[in-house]
Amino acid sequence: MIKHSRWLVQDSQKTEQILEKLQAHFTLEPMQIQQETLTFYDDFEWRLWKKNRLLASNHKGLTFFINHLDLNVYRAEPVPSYAENCVDPQLKAYVSAHTDIRRLFPMADMEVEYYQYALRNEDLKKVCDLNITQTGLGAMLELSGLRGYEKEYREALGVILSSEPDSLERHIFQLSLELLAICPTCYSRRPVFIMGENDNAATALTSIHTTLWQNVRLNETGIAADWDKLFLHQYRVALRRSRALFTQLKQVVGIEASQYFKLSLGDLARRTNTLRDLDVYLQRQDEYKQLLPQQFHQGLDELFSEFANKRKLAHRSLARWIKSPAYQSKIEEIEQQLASLDFKESKQALQPVQKLAAKRLLKSYEKIVAQAQLITPQSVDDEIHDIRLEAKKLRYLLEFFTGLFQEKQARKSLKTLLKALKKLQDSLGDFNDFAVQREYLEHWISSPDIGELENHSGAQSSDSIVAAVHALSGVLFVKQQDQRLDAEIQLKAFIENDMSLALAQLYLKPETTTLPAHQKD
């Protein structure tokens, strides 16, 4: 087994002393001395950094991936931009596991010096390698032994340890970045909703909306620049959550204000619908191909080529809107409305937020159960879709307020409810997706878009697209029917797992604290 040890030395004189001590026992042969600038990359959410991973490039074809203390070097790599652009399969897998489809941005530059020495014995045979990585923080010393020279490794190890270097728990690159005050942005797709022990409903509502509104604003630049599709997705998620907040707590802000925010936030979201729809379908291109025989693939390719062209136009239109004075005016109007909210006339606004949250959770849950009990095999699809919307409202309430309930049994009950709700939402969501996909595709081939396609690509092209869409619609219909059966099963299971008493008991637990929202996008 090859021995390997690392240390941190922050005193340059101590590093020189260690080298001098080693020279008294070995011949130190310089093998490499190099200086370069490394640029470190991460996504908008700093997910690599938060997992103690680093991605760096020297802009000369070398890319470095640091996992805690381990550093892997990849050659002939382009400057990092997206995980999918990595050449080496291992690097692509590493980066993709943490950043998914997100754009990678430069986060910091660092000057680095490398010194590599071969330690040789009296016979001038190499017995150890010594690598020194020097940054503004100090030096990381790495001693590696060679097979057959365990005695010499122990000797070199003793020499280094005699100088009492610091142990190293993280790579020197990460420690150096911390020294540069590099720290993640405040953005989180799973925000922390901060509510104090004595907060009333009005204060809590304002705090939650402020956090969600920050997420809306922080995603605007990424949408306009089209850096990646998650900027739009998370923008829409933040708008939906905020809209649900004002709808669910309309008695706190008043009916008129609730309606204003419902409409205004909904208007912002609707502006993004076309781009969102096209993103969804383009992402499913490979999935759709797997559902159809080869004879329909050309039609699908032509269809998605049209979708890609439509997406460019849709993004251009949305980017203009986000950059426009009209958009900024709308944003300012919403912010002014929030700042001018008057809670004095609302009795619910002054009550403890925990009491209101418990009431809303129970009411929302009971509404879902009541609707689910009416579902039969003869129920129309819209009735199931209505339950899906109610389930989403309950999910938002759990995201907002679960952290208020810290008593052990209350936390256990809410965790059980969330688990059951997620399972139900997954099933109802899949059922809805199949229906929406069929409707969208069938509408598209009967819209003026198909006529435009005939004009510039010919009737043969449009015919192949129509044939592919009809075939795909048939497959999706079968999947929708199968999913309908699963949805009915999940609704029955949700009803049988009765949580009414557990939710009612939340009234008896007047404890508040702060916990991270544990939602999944």
XYZ file of C-alpha atoms in Angstrom:
521
model
C 0.000 0.000 0.000
C 1.390 3.408 -1.012
C 1.528 5.866 1.886
C 0.292 9.422 1.401
C 0.157 12.297 3.898
C -0.785 15.999 3.716
C -0.124 19.017 5.925
C -0.662 22.748 5.960
C 2.228 25.105 6.629
C 1.281 28.777 6.783
C 4.764 30.056 7.651
C 7.011 30.247 4.568
C 10.106 30.044 6.768
C 8.877 26.780 8.247
C 8.468 25.374 4.728
C 12.088 26.259 3.985
C 13.166 24.669 7.261
C 11.389 21.432 6.368
C 13.153 21.332 3.001
C 16.506 21.936 4.688
C 15.877 19.130 7.185
C 14.936 16.741 4.379
C 18.133 17.635 2.526
C 20.091 16.345 5.520
C 18.555 12.896 4.963
C 17.862 12.754 1.223
C 18.846 14.270 -2.064
C 16.048 16.649 -3.122
C 15.754 16.846 -6.885
C 13.442 19.572 -8.230
C 11.200 17.927 -10.840
C 8.798 20.754 -11.582
C 8.321 24.387 -10.640
C 5.235 26.058 -12.067
C 3.135 29.135 -11.481
C -0.361 29.714 -12.868
C -3.695 31.374 -12.284
C -6.657 29.144 -11.522
C -10.246 30.227 -12.038
C -12.845 28.505 -9.881
C -16.357 27.824 -11.169
C -19.721 27.090 -9.610
C -23.379 27.377 -10.504
C -25.775 30.129 -9.478
C -26.710 28.256 -6.320
C -23.092 27.483 -5.316
C -23.925 23.818 -5.018
C -20.354 22.628 -5.539
C -19.066 24.902 -2.789
C -21.818 23.873 -0.377
C -20.826 20.210 -0.854
C -17.107 20.924 -0.311
C -16.361 20.434 -4.014
C -14.371 22.786 -6.214
C -14.033 23.040 -9.983
C -11.119 25.002 -11.426
C -9.454 25.639 -14.772
C -6.040 26.999 -15.706
C -7.453 28.080 -19.110
C -4.767 25.962 -20.776
C -6.716 22.726 -21.079
C -6.365 21.539 -17.491
C -9.425 21.236 -15.275
C -9.253 20.350 -11.597
C -12.029 18.755 -9.557
C -11.477 18.857 -5.804
C -13.538 16.585 -3.559
C -12.679 17.494 0.034
C -8.934 16.688 0.018
C -8.729 14.701 -3.210
C -7.736 16.505 -6.400
C -8.291 15.004 -9.844
C -6.723 16.547 -12.940
C -8.366 16.309 -16.377
C -6.536 17.232 -19.554
C -7.744 18.679 -22.849
C -10.859 20.111 -21.234
C -12.632 23.281 -22.375
C -13.176 26.129 -19.942
C -16.101 25.029 -17.718
C -19.511 26.235 -18.865
C -21.963 23.337 -18.400
C -21.529 19.796 -17.101
C -22.539 18.402 -20.490
C -19.581 20.171 -22.124
C -17.002 18.264 -20.067
C -15.012 15.840 -22.226
C -13.939 13.282 -19.642
C -16.904 11.034 -18.651
C -15.822 10.921 -15.013
C -15.566 14.696 -14.763
C -18.906 15.086 -16.526
C -20.510 12.721 -14.013
C -18.960 14.517 -11.038
C -20.040 17.983 -12.152
C -23.470 16.895 -13.375
C -24.229 15.188 -10.061
C -23.998 18.545 -8.298
C -24.960 21.163 -10.899
C -27.346 19.297 -13.215
C -28.068 21.551 -16.228
C -26.996 24.765 -14.533
C -24.602 27.216 -16.132
C -21.169 27.434 -14.498
C -19.818 30.871 -13.650
C -16.337 32.040 -12.598
C -16.409 32.723 -8.868
C -12.773 33.565 -8.044
C -9.204 33.634 -9.358
C -6.201 32.385 -7.426
C -2.453 32.541 -8.023
C -0.882 29.142 -7.378
C 2.704 27.880 -7.356
C 3.627 24.209 -7.611
C 6.895 22.615 -6.520
C 7.558 18.942 -7.105
C 10.589 17.168 -5.612
C 11.932 13.654 -5.862
C 13.492 12.383 -2.622
C 16.454 10.128 -3.428
C 18.507 7.874 -1.152
C 22.263 7.397 -1.084
C 22.020 5.275 -4.242
C 20.111 8.140 -5.887
C 17.036 5.956 -6.206
C 13.758 7.809 -5.856
C 12.102 6.747 -2.618
C 9.394 9.427 -2.128
C 7.612 12.274 -3.904
C 7.109 15.632 -2.257
C 4.600 18.062 -3.768
C 4.147 21.591 -2.470
C 1.153 23.703 -3.499
C 1.658 27.345 -2.553
C -1.157 29.915 -2.300
C -1.613 33.187 -0.466
C -2.697 31.197 2.586
C 0.425 29.086 2.825
C 1.718 25.765 1.539
C 0.147 22.329 1.313
C 2.801 19.613 1.608
C 2.024 16.165 0.208
C 4.392 13.260 0.843
C 3.881 10.081 -1.181
C 5.812 6.882 -0.608
C 6.899 4.360 -3.222
C 6.574 0.589 -3.044
C 9.566 -1.064 -1.459
C 10.714 2.073 0.334
C 8.497 2.084 3.427
C 11.497 2.704 5.696
C 12.502 5.824 3.773
C 8.895 7.062 3.807
C 8.762 6.746 7.591
C 12.079 8.575 7.834
C 10.834 11.458 5.675
C 7.566 11.478 7.593
C 9.427 11.845 10.874
C 11.476 14.738 9.519
C 8.368 16.644 8.449
C 6.442 15.928 11.647
C 9.348 17.213 13.723
C 8.502 20.694 12.414
C 4.919 20.323 13.709
C 2.952 21.207 10.551
C -0.806 21.659 10.868
C -3.136 18.826 9.960
C -5.267 19.409 6.878
C -8.974 18.570 6.845
C -9.818 20.408 3.616
C -7.892 21.199 0.472
C -5.744 24.313 0.572
C -7.687 25.747 -2.370
C -10.880 25.818 -0.310
C -9.113 27.269 2.722
C -7.527 29.924 0.518
C -10.863 30.886 -1.008
C -12.304 31.294 2.473
C -9.384 33.577 3.295
C -10.403 35.687 0.293
C -13.852 36.000 1.898
C -15.397 33.902 -0.856
C -18.824 32.867 0.342
C -22.058 31.711 -1.289
C -24.785 34.117 -2.305
C -27.904 34.373 -0.183
C -29.927 32.625 -2.886
C -31.530 29.277 -2.136
C -34.217 27.444 -4.055
C -35.275 26.094 -0.645
C -35.351 29.287 1.403
C -35.438 29.572 5.157
C -38.613 31.272 6.329
C -37.625 33.138 9.475
C -40.381 33.652 12.026
C -39.841 34.701 15.611
C -41.576 33.188 18.609
C -43.875 36.164 19.082
C -44.617 36.948 15.436
C -48.198 37.517 14.446
C -49.670 36.419 11.127
C -49.033 39.769 9.428
C -45.345 39.767 10.311
C -44.943 36.152 9.189
C -46.708 36.758 5.878
C -44.522 39.774 5.148
C -41.370 37.826 5.994
C -42.287 34.846 3.803
C -43.234 37.010 0.838
C -40.054 39.075 1.160
C -37.959 35.909 0.967
C -39.877 34.594 -2.046
C -39.794 37.978 -3.766
C -36.012 38.043 -3.463
C -35.936 34.752 -5.377
C -38.121 36.248 -8.092
C -35.809 39.224 -8.544
C -32.570 37.229 -8.353
C -33.615 35.021 -11.279
C -34.487 37.847 -13.683
C -30.983 38.390 -15.074
C -30.477 34.676 -15.723
C -33.769 34.469 -17.604
C -32.951 37.444 -19.809
C -29.443 36.117 -20.522
C -30.793 32.568 -21.060
C -27.982 31.080 -18.988
C -29.966 27.940 -18.168
C -33.571 26.819 -17.921
C -33.638 26.646 -14.128
C -33.645 30.430 -13.828
C -37.084 30.492 -15.429
C -38.267 27.463 -13.476
C -37.269 28.899 -10.107
C -38.665 32.321 -11.013
C -42.024 30.681 -11.680
C -41.841 28.574 -8.514
C -41.228 31.671 -6.381
C -44.165 33.465 -8.033
C -46.459 30.468 -7.488
C -45.521 30.178 -3.836
C -45.991 33.880 -3.218
C -49.322 33.873 -5.028
C -50.451 30.890 -2.944
C -49.387 32.700 0.226
C -51.705 35.643 -0.441
C -54.512 33.355 -1.579
C -54.310 31.033 1.417
C -53.989 33.902 3.912
C -56.433 36.297 2.284
C -58.110 36.995 5.630
C -54.798 38.376 6.886
C -54.229 40.905 4.091
C -57.861 41.466 3.183
C -59.853 40.240 0.196
C -58.997 43.213 -2.016
C -55.238 43.004 -1.424
C -55.291 39.227 -1.804
C -57.010 39.556 -5.165
C -54.511 42.196 -6.280
C -51.493 39.999 -5.533
C -53.179 36.941 -7.010
C -53.773 38.751 -10.311
C -50.498 40.702 -10.432
C -48.247 37.753 -9.623
C -50.296 35.597 -11.975
C -49.768 38.116 -14.782
C -45.992 37.924 -14.310
C -46.107 34.131 -14.445
C -48.338 34.022 -17.528
C -45.787 36.060 -19.462
C -43.440 33.080 -19.131
C -45.882 30.320 -20.121
C -44.871 29.983 -23.769
C -41.163 29.722 -23.033
C -41.808 27.334 -20.153
C -43.946 25.032 -22.341
C -41.343 24.907 -25.096
C -38.575 24.181 -22.588
C -40.567 21.263 -21.206
C -41.201 19.699 -24.608
C -37.670 20.186 -25.886
C -36.376 18.505 -22.750
C -38.579 15.476 -23.490
C -37.415 14.960 -27.065
C -35.438 11.781 -26.370
C -38.195 10.436 -24.129
C -40.787 10.886 -26.880
C -38.570 9.152 -29.429
C -38.363 6.112 -27.201
C -42.151 5.917 -27.154
C -42.558 5.778 -30.948
C -41.347 3.459 -33.730
C -38.507 4.621 -35.965
C -40.887 5.588 -38.769
C -42.128 8.571 -36.734
C -38.723 9.878 -35.655
C -38.266 12.157 -38.654
C -41.580 13.834 -37.906
C -40.558 14.295 -34.276
C -37.208 15.750 -35.330
C -38.977 18.267 -37.562
C -41.457 19.066 -34.794
C -38.711 19.758 -32.273
C -36.784 21.779 -34.806
C -39.850 24.000 -35.048
C -40.114 24.112 -31.261
C -36.456 25.174 -31.021
C -37.105 28.038 -33.452
C -40.227 29.035 -31.543
C -38.250 28.953 -28.312
C -35.731 31.488 -29.639
C -38.564 33.857 -30.462
C -40.288 33.249 -27.127
C -37.111 33.914 -25.180
C -36.358 37.053 -27.150
C -39.839 38.361 -26.371
C -39.605 37.518 -22.664
C -36.112 39.025 -22.349
C -37.373 42.280 -23.889
C -40.248 42.314 -21.414
C -37.995 41.767 -18.373
C -35.677 44.562 -19.500
C -38.515 46.951 -20.324
C -39.656 50.000 -18.324
C -43.123 48.430 -18.220
C -41.796 45.392 -16.361
C -39.846 47.533 -13.924
C -42.926 49.646 -13.353
C -44.972 46.525 -12.576
C -42.316 45.296 -10.153
C -42.252 48.647 -8.358
C -46.035 48.675 -8.178
C -46.113 45.242 -6.517
C -43.415 46.256 -4.047
C -45.268 49.467 -3.198
C -48.481 47.526 -2.634
C -46.708 45.214 -0.222
C -45.105 48.119 1.638
C -48.456 49.878 1.975
C -50.411 46.899 3.325
C -52.524 47.949 6.295
C -53.240 45.070 8.658
C -55.063 47.132 11.279
C -58.544 46.161 10.115
C -57.783 42.440 10.021
C -58.288 40.550 13.272
C -56.479 37.512 11.880
C -53.420 39.608 11.072
C -52.714 40.108 14.759
C -53.230 36.539 15.938
C -50.230 34.252 16.538
C -49.062 32.807 13.242
C -48.844 29.295 14.673
C -52.539 29.262 15.501
C -53.463 30.477 12.030
C -51.080 27.996 10.384
C -52.584 25.069 12.296
C -56.068 26.138 11.252
C -55.135 26.529 7.587
C -53.302 23.180 7.474
C -56.299 21.323 8.861
C -58.782 23.104 6.607
C -56.681 22.477 3.494
C -56.196 18.808 4.368
C -59.897 18.238 5.026
C -60.819 19.851 1.710
C -58.567 17.423 -0.174
C -60.025 14.456 1.696
C -63.594 15.604 1.025
C -62.905 15.966 -2.699
C -61.030 12.662 -2.866
C -63.914 10.782 -1.252
C -66.139 11.789 -4.180
C -63.818 10.348 -6.827
C -65.073 7.240 -8.620
C -63.993 5.552 -11.856
C -66.736 7.602 -13.528
C -65.433 10.973 -12.279
C -64.281 13.350 -14.984
C -60.593 14.174 -15.238
C -61.155 17.785 -14.193
C -62.238 16.625 -10.740
C -58.874 14.923 -10.253
C -57.064 17.970 -11.576
C -58.905 20.089 -8.987
C -57.566 17.852 -6.227
C -54.069 18.263 -7.648
C -54.386 22.028 -7.252
C -55.625 21.685 -3.677
C -52.743 19.318 -2.887
C -50.329 21.938 -4.161
C -51.871 24.518 -1.816
C -51.412 22.191 1.156
C -47.821 21.553 0.100
C -47.114 25.278 0.112
C -48.626 25.652 3.579
C -46.376 22.875 4.845
C -43.368 24.561 3.282
C -44.220 27.871 4.906
C -45.184 26.732 8.382
C -43.838 23.290 9.306
C -40.920 24.921 11.092
C -43.288 26.506 13.594
C -44.122 23.167 15.184
C -41.185 21.799 17.142
C -42.937 19.445 19.562
C -41.801 15.908 18.751
C -45.217 14.443 17.964
C -46.200 17.436 15.848
C -43.026 17.148 13.781
C -43.632 13.426 13.327
C -47.219 14.025 12.187
C -46.250 16.717 9.689
C -43.441 14.553 8.345
C -45.913 11.711 7.815
C -48.343 14.050 6.078
C -45.647 15.484 3.837
C -44.502 12.013 2.783
C -48.049 10.969 1.880
C -48.693 14.264 0.121
C -45.539 13.990 -1.998
C -46.573 10.519 -3.149
C -50.042 11.762 -4.036
C -48.673 14.812 -5.846
C -46.287 12.714 -7.916
C -49.152 10.553 -9.148
C -51.550 13.436 -9.778
C -48.773 15.427 -11.434
C -47.944 12.638 -13.868
C -51.623 12.251 -14.713
C -51.927 15.963 -15.391
C -48.711 16.044 -17.429
C -49.952 13.405 -19.856
C -53.214 15.308 -20.335
C -51.482 18.660 -20.839
C -48.943 17.197 -23.265
C -51.656 15.655 -25.432
C -53.699 18.841 -25.436
C -50.707 21.037 -26.295
C -49.478 18.854 -29.155
C -52.907 18.363 -30.690
C -53.631 22.081 -30.422
C -50.328 22.902 -32.092
C -50.975 20.826 -35.218
C -54.390 22.475 -35.620
C -53.048 25.991 -35.076
C -51.755 28.493 -37.667
C -48.238 27.274 -36.821
C -48.684 24.152 -38.928
C -49.851 26.292 -41.843
C -46.729 28.438 -41.570
C -44.660 25.263 -41.578
C -46.263 24.123 -44.827
C -45.433 27.453 -46.433
C -41.704 27.342 -45.734
C -41.017 23.582 -45.428
C -43.628 21.995 -47.650
C -46.657 19.773 -47.156
C -44.552 16.620 -46.804
C -42.803 18.020 -43.742
C -46.055 19.067 -42.100
C -47.619 15.679 -42.887
C -44.780 13.826 -41.152
C -45.139 16.066 -38.093
C -48.906 15.538 -37.959
C -48.454 11.767 -38.226
C -45.859 11.778 -35.445
C -48.036 13.919 -33.178
C -51.085 11.692 -33.697
C -48.991 8.613 -32.912
C -47.493 10.248 -29.848
C -50.877 11.466 -28.673
C -52.166 7.906 -28.825
C -49.307 6.622 -26.696
C -49.742 9.455 -24.203
C -53.469 8.712 -23.988
C -52.750 5.125 -22.961
C -50.250 6.333 -20.379
C -52.755 8.866 -19.115
C -55.372 6.152 -18.584
C -52.890 3.952 -16.747
C -51.890 6.902 -14.599
C -55.551 7.631 -13.871
C -55.810 4.226 -12.202
C -52.704 4.926 -10.144
C -54.057 8.341 -9.154
C -57.255 6.745 -7.847
C -55.193 4.265 -5.824
C -53.083 7.047 -4.337
C -56.168 9.098 -3.485
C -57.632 6.135 -1.628
C -54.372 5.617 0.264
C -54.248 9.297 1.189
C -57.771 9.144 2.614
C -57.071 5.980 4.601
C -54.006 7.549 6.217
C -56.227 9.885 8.262
C -54.289 12.873 9.637
C -57.262 14.965 10.813
C -56.784 14.327 14.531
C -53.026 14.892 14.349
C -53.513 18.224 12.575
C -56.232 19.274 15.018
C -53.811 18.667 17.883
C -51.430 21.270 16.458
C -53.646 23.867 18.143
C -52.439 22.496 21.469
C -48.726 22.987 20.697
C -47.996 26.739 20.943
C -44.295 26.507 20.191
C -42.434 28.378 17.493
C -38.956 28.267 16.091
C -37.174 28.525 12.754
C -36.447 25.637 10.445
C -35.370 25.452 6.809
C -38.181 24.806 4.393
C -37.801 21.192 3.359
C -39.680 21.341 0.068
C -38.620 19.624 -3.138
C -39.013 21.575 -6.376
